[in-house]
PDB file of C-alpha atoms in Angstrom:
ATOM      1  CA  MET A   1      11.723 -43.510  67.552  1.00  0.00           C
ATOM      2  CA  ARG A   2      15.036 -45.178  67.117  1.00  0.00           C
ATOM      3  CA  GLU A   3      14.155 -47.910  70.242  1.00  0.00           C
ATOM      4  CA  HIS A   4      11.563 -49.088  68.498  1.00  0.00           C
ATOM      5  CA  ALA A   5      14.151 -49.752  65.312  1.00  0.00           C
ATOM      6  CA  GLU A   6      16.732 -51.377  67.094  1.00  0.00           C
ATOM      7  CA  GLN A   7      14.416 -53.542  69.110  1.00  0.00           C
ATOM      8  CA  GLN A   8      13.106 -54.211  65.842  1.00  0.00           C
ATOM      9  CA  GLU A   9      16.152 -55.294  64.148  1.00  0.00           C
ATOM     10  CA  ALA A  10      17.434 -56.978  67.176  1.00  0.00           C
ATOM     11  CA  GLU A  11      14.136 -59.519  66.695  1.00  0.00           C
ATOM     12  CA  THR A  12      14.692 -59.730  63.614  1.00  0.00           C
ATOM     13  CA  ALA A  13      18.279 -60.326  63.642  1.00  0.00           C
ATOM     14  CA  SER A  14      17.441 -62.482  66.646  1.00  0.00           C
ATOM     15  CA  HIS A  15      14.576 -65.038  64.503  1.00  0.00           C
ATOM     16  CA  CYS A  16      16.775 -65.471  61.406  1.00  0.00           C
ATOM     17  CA  ASP A  17      18.840 -68.683  60.449  1.00  0.00           C
ATOM     18  CA  VAL A  18      22.396 -67.739  60.378  1.00  0.00           C
ATOM     19  CA  PRO A  19      23.562 -68.289  56.633  1.00  0.00           C
ATOM     20  CA  VAL A  20      26.286 -71.062  56.361  1.00  0.00           C
ATOM     21  CA  THR A  21      29.496 -67.938  53.448  1.00  0.00           C
ATOM     22  CA  ALA A  22      29.769 -64.713  53.957  1.00  0.00           C
ATOM     23  CA  ALA A  23      28.296 -63.723  50.755  1.00  0.00           C
ATOM     24  CA  GLU A  24      25.190 -64.461  52.006  1.00  0.00           C
ATOM     25  CA  VAL A  25      25.939 -62.854  55.184  1.00  0.00           C
ATOM     26  CA  LEU A  26      26.891 -59.593  53.643  1.00  0.00           C
ATOM     27  CA  LEU A  27      24.536 -59.474  50.594  1.00  0.00           C
ATOM     28  CA  GLU A  28      21.295 -60.334  51.620  1.00  0.00           C
ATOM     29  CA  GLY A  29      18.440 -57.985  52.405  1.00  0.00           C
ATOM     30  CA  HIS A  30      18.792 -57.060  56.605  1.00  0.00           C
ATOM     31  CA  ARG A  31      21.879 -58.576  56.984  1.00  0.00           C
ATOM     32  CA  ALA A  32      23.089 -54.589  55.274  1.00  0.00           C
ATOM     33  CA  THR A  33      23.614 -53.674  59.135  1.00  0.00           C
ATOM     34  CA  ARG A  34      25.670 -56.572  59.441  1.00  0.00           C
ATOM     35  CA  ASP A  35      27.619 -54.732  56.546  1.00  0.00           C
ATOM     36  CA  ARG A  36      27.984 -51.960  58.273  1.00  0.00           C
ATOM     37  CA  VAL A  37      29.252 -53.892  61.633  1.00  0.00           C
ATOM     38  CA  ALA A  38      32.082 -55.859  59.852  1.00  0.00           C
ATOM     39  CA  ARG A  39      32.899 -52.527  58.179  1.00  0.00           C
ATOM     40  CA  SER A  40      33.737 -50.430  61.170  1.00  0.00           C
ATOM     41  CA  ILE A  41      35.785 -53.170  62.824  1.00  0.00           C
ATOM     42  CA  LEU A  42      38.089 -52.893  59.105  1.00  0.00           C
ATOM     43  CA  ASP A  43      38.117 -49.536  59.191  1.00  0.00           C
ATOM     44  CA  HIS A  44      38.976 -48.754  63.401  1.00  0.00           C
ATOM     45  CA  GLY A  45      40.392 -52.428  63.686  1.00  0.00           C
ATOM     46  CA  PRO A  46      39.888 -54.840  66.793  1.00  0.00           C
ATOM     47  CA  SER A  47      36.420 -53.416  68.407  1.00  0.00           C
ATOM     48  CA  SER A  48      34.064 -54.053  71.404  1.00  0.00           C
ATOM     49  CA  ALA A  49      30.634 -54.255  70.804  1.00  0.00           C
ATOM     50  CA  ALA A  50      30.587 -51.637  72.958  1.00  0.00           C
ATOM     51  CA  ASP A  51      32.661 -49.659  70.764  1.00  0.00           C
ATOM     52  CA  LEU A  52      30.861 -50.198  67.793  1.00  0.00           C
ATOM     53  CA  ALA A  53      27.145 -49.356  68.994  1.00  0.00           C
ATOM     54  CA  ASN A  54      28.673 -46.061  69.765  1.00  0.00           C
ATOM     55  CA  ARG A  55      29.697 -46.165  66.505  1.00  0.00           C
ATOM     56  CA  LEU A  56      27.314 -47.472  63.968  1.00  0.00           C
ATOM     57  CA  GLY A  57      23.971 -45.919  66.980  1.00  0.00           C
ATOM     58  CA  LEU A  58      22.836 -49.410  67.441  1.00  0.00           C
ATOM     59  CA  THR A  59      22.201 -50.903  71.263  1.00  0.00           C
ATOM     60  CA  ALA A  60      25.018 -53.463  72.081  1.00  0.00           C
ATOM     61  CA  ALA A  61      22.417 -56.153  72.317  1.00  0.00           C
ATOM     62  CA  ALA A  62      22.185 -55.718  68.727  1.00  0.00           C
ATOM     63  CA  VAL A  63      25.817 -55.569  67.679  1.00  0.00           C
ATOM     64  CA  ARG A  64      25.758 -58.730  69.883  1.00  0.00           C
ATOM     65  CA  ARG A  65      23.983 -60.424  67.838  1.00  0.00           C
ATOM     66  CA  HIS A  66      25.605 -59.834  64.382  1.00  0.00           C
ATOM     67  CA  LEU A  67      28.168 -60.092  65.825  1.00  0.00           C
ATOM     68  CA  ASP A  68      27.386 -63.679  66.956  1.00  0.00           C
ATOM     69  CA  GLY A  69      25.738 -63.490  63.113  1.00  0.00           C
ATOM     70  CA  LEU A  70      29.483 -62.942  60.995  1.00  0.00           C
ATOM     71  CA  ALA A  71      30.944 -65.307  63.987  1.00  0.00           C
ATOM     72  CA  ALA A  72      29.513 -68.513  62.981  1.00  0.00           C
ATOM     73  CA  ALA A  73      30.506 -67.476  59.111  1.00  0.00           C
ATOM     74  CA  GLY A  74      33.560 -67.327  59.664  1.00  0.00           C
ATOM     75  CA  LEU A  75      33.972 -63.562  59.026  1.00  0.00           C
ATOM     76  CA  VAL A  76      35.427 -62.382  63.046  1.00  0.00           C
ATOM     77  CA  GLU A  77      36.422 -64.020  65.688  1.00  0.00           C
ATOM     78  CA  SER A  78      36.881 -62.848  68.808  1.00  0.00           C
ATOM     79  CA  ARG A  79      39.748 -61.789  70.542  1.00  0.00           C
ATOM     80  CA  GLU A  80      41.519 -59.729  74.431  1.00  0.00           C
ATOM     81  CA  GLN A  81      42.206 -57.007  73.917  1.00  0.00           C
ATOM     82  CA  ARG A  82      46.485 -55.733  72.944  1.00  0.00           C
ATOM     83  CA  VAL A  83      47.415 -54.032  75.651  1.00  0.00           C
ATOM     84  CA  TYR A  84      49.315 -51.247  74.485  1.00  0.00           C
ATOM     85  CA  GLY A  85      52.306 -49.937  77.984  1.00  0.00           C
ATOM     86  CA  SER A  86      51.181 -50.725  80.836  1.00  0.00           C
ATOM     87  CA  ARG A  87      47.669 -52.392  82.761  1.00  0.00           C
ATOM     88  CA  GLY A  88      45.570 -51.872  84.077  1.00  0.00           C
ATOM     89  CA  ARG A  89      43.811 -54.175  86.732  1.00  0.00           C
ATOM     90  CA  GLY A  90      40.811 -56.152  85.721  1.00  0.00           C
ATOM     91  CA  ARG A  91      40.417 -58.615  83.231  1.00  0.00           C
ATOM     92  CA  PRO A  92      41.440 -57.258  78.742  1.00  0.00           C
ATOM     93  CA  ALA A  93      38.445 -56.357  77.317  1.00  0.00           C
ATOM     94  CA  LYS A  94      36.681 -59.641  74.290  1.00  0.00           C
ATOM     95  CA  VAL A  95      37.175 -57.022  71.047  1.00  0.00           C
ATOM     96  CA  PHE A  96      36.338 -58.602  67.370  1.00  0.00           C
ATOM     97  CA  ALA A  97      38.133 -58.687  64.348  1.00  0.00           C
ATOM     98  CA  LEU A  98      37.887 -59.962  60.654  1.00  0.00           C
ATOM     99  CA  THR A  99      39.017 -62.815  59.604  1.00  0.00           C
ATOM    100  CA  ASP A 100      40.472 -63.628  56.357  1.00  0.00           C
ATOM    101  CA  GLY A 101      37.684 -64.766  55.356  1.00  0.00           C
ATOM    102  CA  GLY A 102      36.159 -61.298  56.880  1.00  0.00           C
ATOM    103  CA  ARG A 103      38.095 -59.146  54.995  1.00  0.00           C
ATOM    104  CA  ASP A 104      37.954 -60.828  51.157  1.00  0.00           C
ATOM    105  CA  ALA A 105      33.834 -60.423  51.760  1.00  0.00           C
ATOM    106  CA  PHE A 106      34.982 -56.976  50.724  1.00  0.00           C
ATOM    107  CA  TYR A 107      36.934 -56.914  48.255  1.00  0.00           C
ATOM    108  CA  GLN A 108      39.082 -58.436  45.807  1.00  0.00           C
ATOM    109  CA  ALA A 109      42.582 -58.038  45.802  1.00  0.00           C
ATOM    110  CA  TYR A 110      43.899 -60.302  42.611  1.00  0.00           C
ATOM    111  CA  ASP A 111      45.828 -61.664  45.623  1.00  0.00           C
ATOM    112  CA  GLN A 112      47.350 -65.074  43.176  1.00  0.00           C
ATOM    113  CA  LEU A 113      48.320 -62.366  40.330  1.00  0.00           C
ATOM    114  CA  ALA A 114      50.058 -60.155  42.281  1.00  0.00           C
ATOM    115  CA  ALA A 115      52.070 -63.181  44.050  1.00  0.00           C
ATOM    116  CA  ASP A 116      52.443 -65.018  40.785  1.00  0.00           C
ATOM    117  CA  ALA A 117      54.206 -61.408  39.030  1.00  0.00           C
ATOM    118  CA  LEU A 118      56.418 -61.951  42.281  1.00  0.00           C
ATOM    119  CA  ARG A 119      57.844 -64.581  42.030  1.00  0.00           C
ATOM    120  CA  TRP A 120      58.537 -64.698  38.343  1.00  0.00           C
ATOM    121  CA  ILE A 121      60.861 -61.320  39.210  1.00  0.00           C
ATOM    122  CA  SER A 122      62.366 -63.559  42.376  1.00  0.00           C
ATOM    123  CA  ASP A 123      63.210 -66.378  39.408  1.00  0.00           C
ATOM    124  CA  SER A 124      63.871 -64.173  36.881  1.00  0.00           C
ATOM    125  CA  VAL A 125      67.165 -63.319  38.529  1.00  0.00           C
ATOM    126  CA  GLY A 126      67.263 -66.528  39.383  1.00  0.00           C
ATOM    127  CA  GLY A 127      66.082 -66.657  42.584  1.00  0.00           C
ATOM    128  CA  GLY A 128      67.618 -67.288  45.985  1.00  0.00           C
ATOM    129  CA  LYS A 129      68.867 -64.215  47.586  1.00  0.00           C
ATOM    130  CA  ALA A 130      69.332 -62.364  43.973  1.00  0.00           C
ATOM    131  CA  GLY A 131      65.601 -63.066  44.105  1.00  0.00           C
ATOM    132  CA  GLU A 132      64.660 -62.071  47.326  1.00  0.00           C
ATOM    133  CA  GLU A 133      66.288 -58.052  46.781  1.00  0.00           C
ATOM    134  CA  ALA A 134      65.009 -58.322  43.553  1.00  0.00           C
ATOM    135  CA  VAL A 135      60.822 -58.150  45.171  1.00  0.00           C
ATOM    136  CA  ALA A 136      61.952 -55.922  47.451  1.00  0.00           C
ATOM    137  CA  ALA A 137      63.582 -53.235  44.661  1.00  0.00           C
ATOM    138  CA  PHE A 138      60.654 -53.191  43.019  1.00  0.00           C
ATOM    139  CA  ALA A 139      59.007 -53.153  46.831  1.00  0.00           C
ATOM    140  CA  ARG A 140      60.974 -50.512  47.611  1.00  0.00           C
ATOM    141  CA  ALA A 141      60.183 -48.203  43.990  1.00  0.00           C
ATOM    142  CA  ARG A 142      56.063 -49.022  44.178  1.00  0.00           C
ATOM    143  CA  PHE A 143      56.612 -47.160  47.879  1.00  0.00           C
ATOM    144  CA  GLY A 144      58.688 -45.135  46.958  1.00  0.00           C
ATOM    145  CA  LYS A 145      56.464 -43.774  43.878  1.00  0.00           C
ATOM    146  CA  GLN A 146      54.133 -43.805  46.258  1.00  0.00           C
ATOM    147  CA  GLY A 147      54.572 -41.510  49.264  1.00  0.00           C
ATOM    148  CA  GLU A 148      56.156 -38.739  46.805  1.00  0.00           C
ATOM    149  CA  ARG A 149      52.309 -38.157  46.839  1.00  0.00           C
ATOM    150  CA  TYR A 150      52.308 -37.494  49.693  1.00  0.00           C
ATOM    151  CA  ARG A 151      56.065 -35.949  50.376  1.00  0.00           C
ATOM    152  CA  GLU A 152      54.808 -32.665  49.696  1.00  0.00           C
ATOM    153  CA  THR A 153      51.516 -32.837  52.301  1.00  0.00           C
ATOM    154  CA  LEU A 154      53.856 -33.666  55.449  1.00  0.00           C
ATOM    155  CA  ARG A 155      57.376 -31.131  54.157  1.00  0.00           C
ATOM    156  CA  ARG A 156      53.977 -28.228  54.982  1.00  0.00           C
ATOM    157  CA  ALA A 157      53.148 -29.919  58.373  1.00  0.00           C
ATOM    158  CA  GLU A 158      54.690 -29.488  61.498  1.00  0.00           C
ATOM    159  CA  ALA A 159      57.489 -31.994  62.937  1.00  0.00           C
ATOM    160  CA  ARG A 160      54.858 -33.974  65.632  1.00  0.00           C
ATOM    161  CA  GLU A 161      51.917 -33.041  63.450  1.00  0.00           C
ATOM    162  CA  ARG A 162      53.877 -35.507  60.489  1.00  0.00           C
ATOM    163  CA  PRO A 163      52.325 -38.501  62.181  1.00  0.00           C
ATOM    164  CA  GLU A 164      48.563 -37.067  61.375  1.00  0.00           C
ATOM    165  CA  ALA A 165      49.485 -36.539  57.917  1.00  0.00           C
ATOM    166  CA  LEU A 166      50.527 -39.127  57.086  1.00  0.00           C
ATOM    167  CA  ALA A 167      47.526 -40.243  58.282  1.00  0.00           C
ATOM    168  CA  GLU A 168      45.280 -38.982  56.301  1.00  0.00           C
ATOM    169  CA  ALA A 169      47.321 -39.555  53.635  1.00  0.00           C
ATOM    170  CA  LEU A 170      47.094 -43.103  53.725  1.00  0.00           C
ATOM    171  CA  SER A 171      43.335 -43.455  54.868  1.00  0.00           C
ATOM    172  CA  ALA A 172      42.658 -40.677  51.135  1.00  0.00           C
ATOM    173  CA  ASP A 173      45.028 -43.494  49.752  1.00  0.00           C
ATOM    174  CA  GLY A 174      42.074 -46.558  51.687  1.00  0.00           C
ATOM    175  CA  TYR A 175      44.115 -47.193  54.782  1.00  0.00           C
ATOM    176  CA  ALA A 176      42.317 -46.408  57.195  1.00  0.00           C
ATOM    177  CA  ALA A 177      44.914 -44.661  58.815  1.00  0.00           C
ATOM    178  CA  THR A 178      44.917 -43.576  63.082  1.00  0.00           C
ATOM    179  CA  VAL A 179      47.851 -42.223  65.675  1.00  0.00           C
ATOM    180  CA  ARG A 180      46.831 -42.619  68.535  1.00  0.00           C
ATOM    181  CA  ARG A 181      49.839 -40.112  70.924  1.00  0.00           C
ATOM    182  CA  VAL A 182      51.589 -42.976  74.013  1.00  0.00           C
ATOM    183  CA  PRO A 183      53.900 -41.337  76.764  1.00  0.00           C
ATOM    184  CA  SER A 184      57.721 -41.623  76.029  1.00  0.00           C
ATOM    185  CA  ALA A 185      58.915 -44.061  78.952  1.00  0.00           C
ATOM    186  CA  VAL A 186      61.613 -41.365  79.766  1.00  0.00           C
ATOM    187  CA  ALA A 187      59.903 -38.587  82.678  1.00  0.00           C
ATOM    188  CA  LYS A 188      58.750 -35.819  81.454  1.00  0.00           C
ATOM    189  CA  ALA A 189      59.811 -36.411  76.765  1.00  0.00           C
ATOM    190  CA  PRO A 190      57.480 -35.567  74.322  1.00  0.00           C
ATOM    191  CA  ALA A 191      54.605 -38.545  73.548  1.00  0.00           C
ATOM    192  CA  GLY A 192      55.587 -40.086  70.251  1.00  0.00           C
ATOM    193  CA  ALA A 193      52.828 -41.451  68.264  1.00  0.00           C
ATOM    194  CA  GLN A 194      51.408 -44.873  66.886  1.00  0.00           C
ATOM    195  CA  LEU A 195      50.183 -44.901  63.019  1.00  0.00           C
ATOM    196  CA  CYS A 196      47.885 -47.737  62.740  1.00  0.00           C
ATOM    197  CA  GLN A 197      47.070 -48.750  59.789  1.00  0.00           C
ATOM    198  CA  HIS A 198      43.663 -50.271  60.387  1.00  0.00           C
ATOM    199  CA  HIS A 199      43.037 -52.212  56.587  1.00  0.00           C
ATOM    200  CA  CYS A 200      45.886 -53.764  54.487  1.00  0.00           C
ATOM    201  CA  PRO A 201      45.083 -53.948  50.630  1.00  0.00           C
ATOM    202  CA  VAL A 202      48.173 -56.347  50.078  1.00  0.00           C
ATOM    203  CA  ALA A 203      48.285 -58.334  53.624  1.00  0.00           C
ATOM    204  CA  HIS A 204      48.056 -62.001  51.924  1.00  0.00           C
ATOM    205  CA  ILE A 205      51.024 -60.511  49.176  1.00  0.00           C
ATOM    206  CA  ALA A 206      52.665 -59.704  52.494  1.00  0.00           C
ATOM    207  CA  GLU A 207      52.249 -62.323  54.272  1.00  0.00           C
ATOM    208  CA  GLN A 208      54.314 -64.135  51.336  1.00  0.00           C
ATOM    209  CA  PHE A 209      57.066 -61.655  50.670  1.00  0.00           C
ATOM    210  CA  PRO A 210      57.983 -59.363  53.308  1.00  0.00           C
ATOM    211  CA  GLN A 211      59.986 -57.159  52.045  1.00  0.00           C
ATOM    212  CA  LEU A 212      56.187 -55.224  51.173  1.00  0.00           C
ATOM    213  CA  CYS A 213      55.703 -55.003  54.592  1.00  0.00           C
ATOM    214  CA  GLU A 214      59.756 -53.815  55.223  1.00  0.00           C
ATOM    215  CA  ALA A 215      59.683 -51.614  52.101  1.00  0.00           C
ATOM    216  CA  GLU A 216      56.524 -49.571  53.620  1.00  0.00           C
ATOM    217  CA  THR A 217      58.674 -48.896  56.455  1.00  0.00           C
ATOM    218  CA  GLU A 218      61.945 -47.517  55.237  1.00  0.00           C
ATOM    219  CA  VAL A 219      59.061 -45.408  53.185  1.00  0.00           C
ATOM    220  CA  PHE A 220      58.142 -44.171  56.463  1.00  0.00           C
ATOM    221  CA  SER A 221      60.807 -43.295  58.285  1.00  0.00           C
ATOM    222  CA  GLN A 222      62.487 -40.727  54.733  1.00  0.00           C
ATOM    223  CA  LEU A 223      58.812 -38.937  55.328  1.00  0.00           C
ATOM    224  CA  LEU A 224      58.862 -39.069  58.568  1.00  0.00           C
ATOM    225  CA  GLY A 225      62.443 -37.940  58.849  1.00  0.00           C
ATOM    226  CA  THR A 226      63.242 -40.506  61.900  1.00  0.00           C
ATOM    227  CA  HIS A 227      63.664 -44.214  61.790  1.00  0.00           C
ATOM    228  CA  VAL A 228      60.285 -45.618  63.094  1.00  0.00           C
ATOM    229  CA  GLN A 229      59.968 -49.779  64.082  1.00  0.00           C
ATOM    230  CA  ARG A 230      57.207 -51.290  62.686  1.00  0.00           C
ATOM    231  CA  LEU A 231      55.190 -53.743  66.464  1.00  0.00           C
ATOM    232  CA  ALA A 232      53.030 -55.778  64.291  1.00  0.00           C
ATOM    233  CA  THR A 233      51.315 -56.473  60.380  1.00  0.00           C
ATOM    234  CA  ILE A 234      48.016 -57.888  59.609  1.00  0.00           C
ATOM    235  CA  ALA A 235      50.548 -59.504  57.281  1.00  0.00           C
ATOM    236  CA  HIS A 236      51.840 -61.807  60.326  1.00  0.00           C
ATOM    237  CA  GLY A 237      47.877 -62.032  61.976  1.00  0.00           C
ATOM    238  CA  ASP A 238      48.163 -59.583  63.663  1.00  0.00           C
ATOM    239  CA  GLY A 239      44.754 -57.382  64.102  1.00  0.00           C
ATOM    240  CA  VAL A 240      46.188 -53.736  62.576  1.00  0.00           C
ATOM    241  CA  CYS A 241      49.311 -52.528  61.158  1.00  0.00           C
ATOM    242  CA  THR A 242      51.731 -50.798  63.965  1.00  0.00           C
ATOM    243  CA  THR A 243      54.207 -48.314  63.951  1.00  0.00           C
ATOM    244  CA  TYR A 244      55.625 -46.509  66.416  1.00  0.00           C
ATOM    245  CA  VAL A 245      57.332 -42.460  65.862  1.00  0.00           C
ATOM    246  CA  PRO A 246      58.967 -41.020  68.304  1.00  0.00           C
ATOM    247  CA  ALA A 247      59.435 -37.861  68.848  1.00  0.00           C
ATOM    248  CA  PRO A 248      60.915 -35.529  67.182  1.00  0.00           C
ATOM    249  CA  GLY A 249      64.618 -35.555  68.153  1.00  0.00           C
ATOM    250  CA  ALA A 250      63.796 -38.350  70.805  1.00  0.00           C
ATOM    251  CA  ALA A 251      65.182 -42.435  70.468  1.00  0.00           C
ATOM    252  CA  SER A 252      62.958 -44.872  69.112  1.00  0.00           C
ATOM    253  CA  SER A 253      62.283 -47.087  72.535  1.00  0.00           C
ATOM    254  CA  PRO A 254      61.349 -50.586  72.046  1.00  0.00           C
ATOM    255  CA  ALA A 255      59.148 -49.962  75.829  1.00  0.00           C
ATOM    256  CA  GLN A 256      56.252 -48.792  73.271  1.00  0.00           C
ATOM    257  CA  ARG A 257      56.587 -52.572  71.867  1.00  0.00           C
ATOM    258  CA  PRO A 258      52.365 -54.319  72.512  1.00  0.00           C
ATOM    259  CA  ALA A 259      52.010 -56.777  75.106  1.00  0.00           C
ATOM    260  CA  GLY A 260      52.274 -59.801  73.454  1.00  0.00           C
ATOM    261  CA  HIS A 261      54.995 -59.375  71.896  1.00  0.00           C
ATOM    262  CA  GLY A 262      58.033 -61.209  73.630  1.00  0.00           C
ATOM    263  CA  SER A 263      61.650 -60.324  72.272  1.00  0.00           C
ATOM    264  CA  ASP A 264      62.778 -56.830  71.933  1.00  0.00           C
ATOM    265  CA  ALA A 265      64.301 -56.757  69.257  1.00  0.00           C
ATOM    266  CA  VAL A 266      61.371 -54.604  67.663  1.00  0.00           C
ATOM    267  CA  PRO A 267      62.788 -54.402  63.926  1.00  0.00           C
ATOM    268  CA  THR A 268      63.497 -50.398  62.340  1.00  0.00           C
ATOM    269  CA  ALA A 269      63.493 -48.766  59.472  1.00  0.00           C
ATOM    270  CA  GLY A 270      66.338 -50.013  57.525  1.00  0.00           C
ATOM    271  CA  THR A 271      68.091 -52.304  59.225  1.00  0.00           C
ATOM    272  CA  SER A 272      67.338 -56.204  59.373  1.00  0.00           C
ATOM    273  CA  THR A 273      66.660 -59.470  61.765  1.00  0.00           C
ATOM    274  CA  GLU A 274      65.288 -61.853  62.733  1.00  0.00           C
ATOM    275  CA  ASP A 275      62.975 -60.485  64.460  1.00  0.00           C
ATOM    276  CA  SER A 276      61.704 -58.306  62.393  1.00  0.00           C
ATOM    277  CA  ALA A 277      61.363 -61.053  59.767  1.00  0.00           C
ATOM    278  CA  SER A 278      59.365 -62.522  62.035  1.00  0.00           C
ATOM    279  CA  ALA A 279      57.322 -59.305  63.343  1.00  0.00           C
ATOM    280  CA  ARG A 280      55.730 -59.950  59.581  1.00  0.00           C
TER     281      ARG A 280
END
């Protein structure tokens, strides 16, 4: 029964004209399944056709047809899968990530209003360095208030389980956060964690005002009780915001930096380096 439905869905997708706008892809009739495919990428980050098929209960062939339609409409793009740590043999898997247009099709973040407000804050104190610091102060206050809501939850968690507790709290606020454990560069040392945020409601604003990313990273450091390292951000063009959290008692290590980033100067919460600016 299910196979028949999937086959019928796949045939329908292959015989329909590809719409020319994002709204048509996500709103018209049978394209509700394409919406599910796009939403799964939004929630879980860049995904292969096989991953999407498993999550959605569809055949890989049906998923690929929907991905072709989404790509033709400019909502998704294919890329090589980013590898964390040592890369195995063989070609990297191809994954699909949402474009800016794909993200915009899901939500309206009132980006222009927010950008105008932050620019007004900067200009009201004369712009320049003073303006940057004024925006940073606003960002710290905003994320600090958000962090206060998480503090009690993290306080109750064991030190090793705090990344998962933070991910759960972030997900409740719409960040679609997950945690991936990664081995330490030192033999037999406890594993650290990568906190991944697959959705960022202020990504477009953070492109113009990196103070937002910096303030969020500082709050993560305070909540987790350790210096964390921001490895990637959606605002910088990455598919997922990724933050490395060292194991309790361990020093943070640039060795956990994902492949594809050239500099070893990984931004650490509370620091201001040239690389930390470029990573946003």
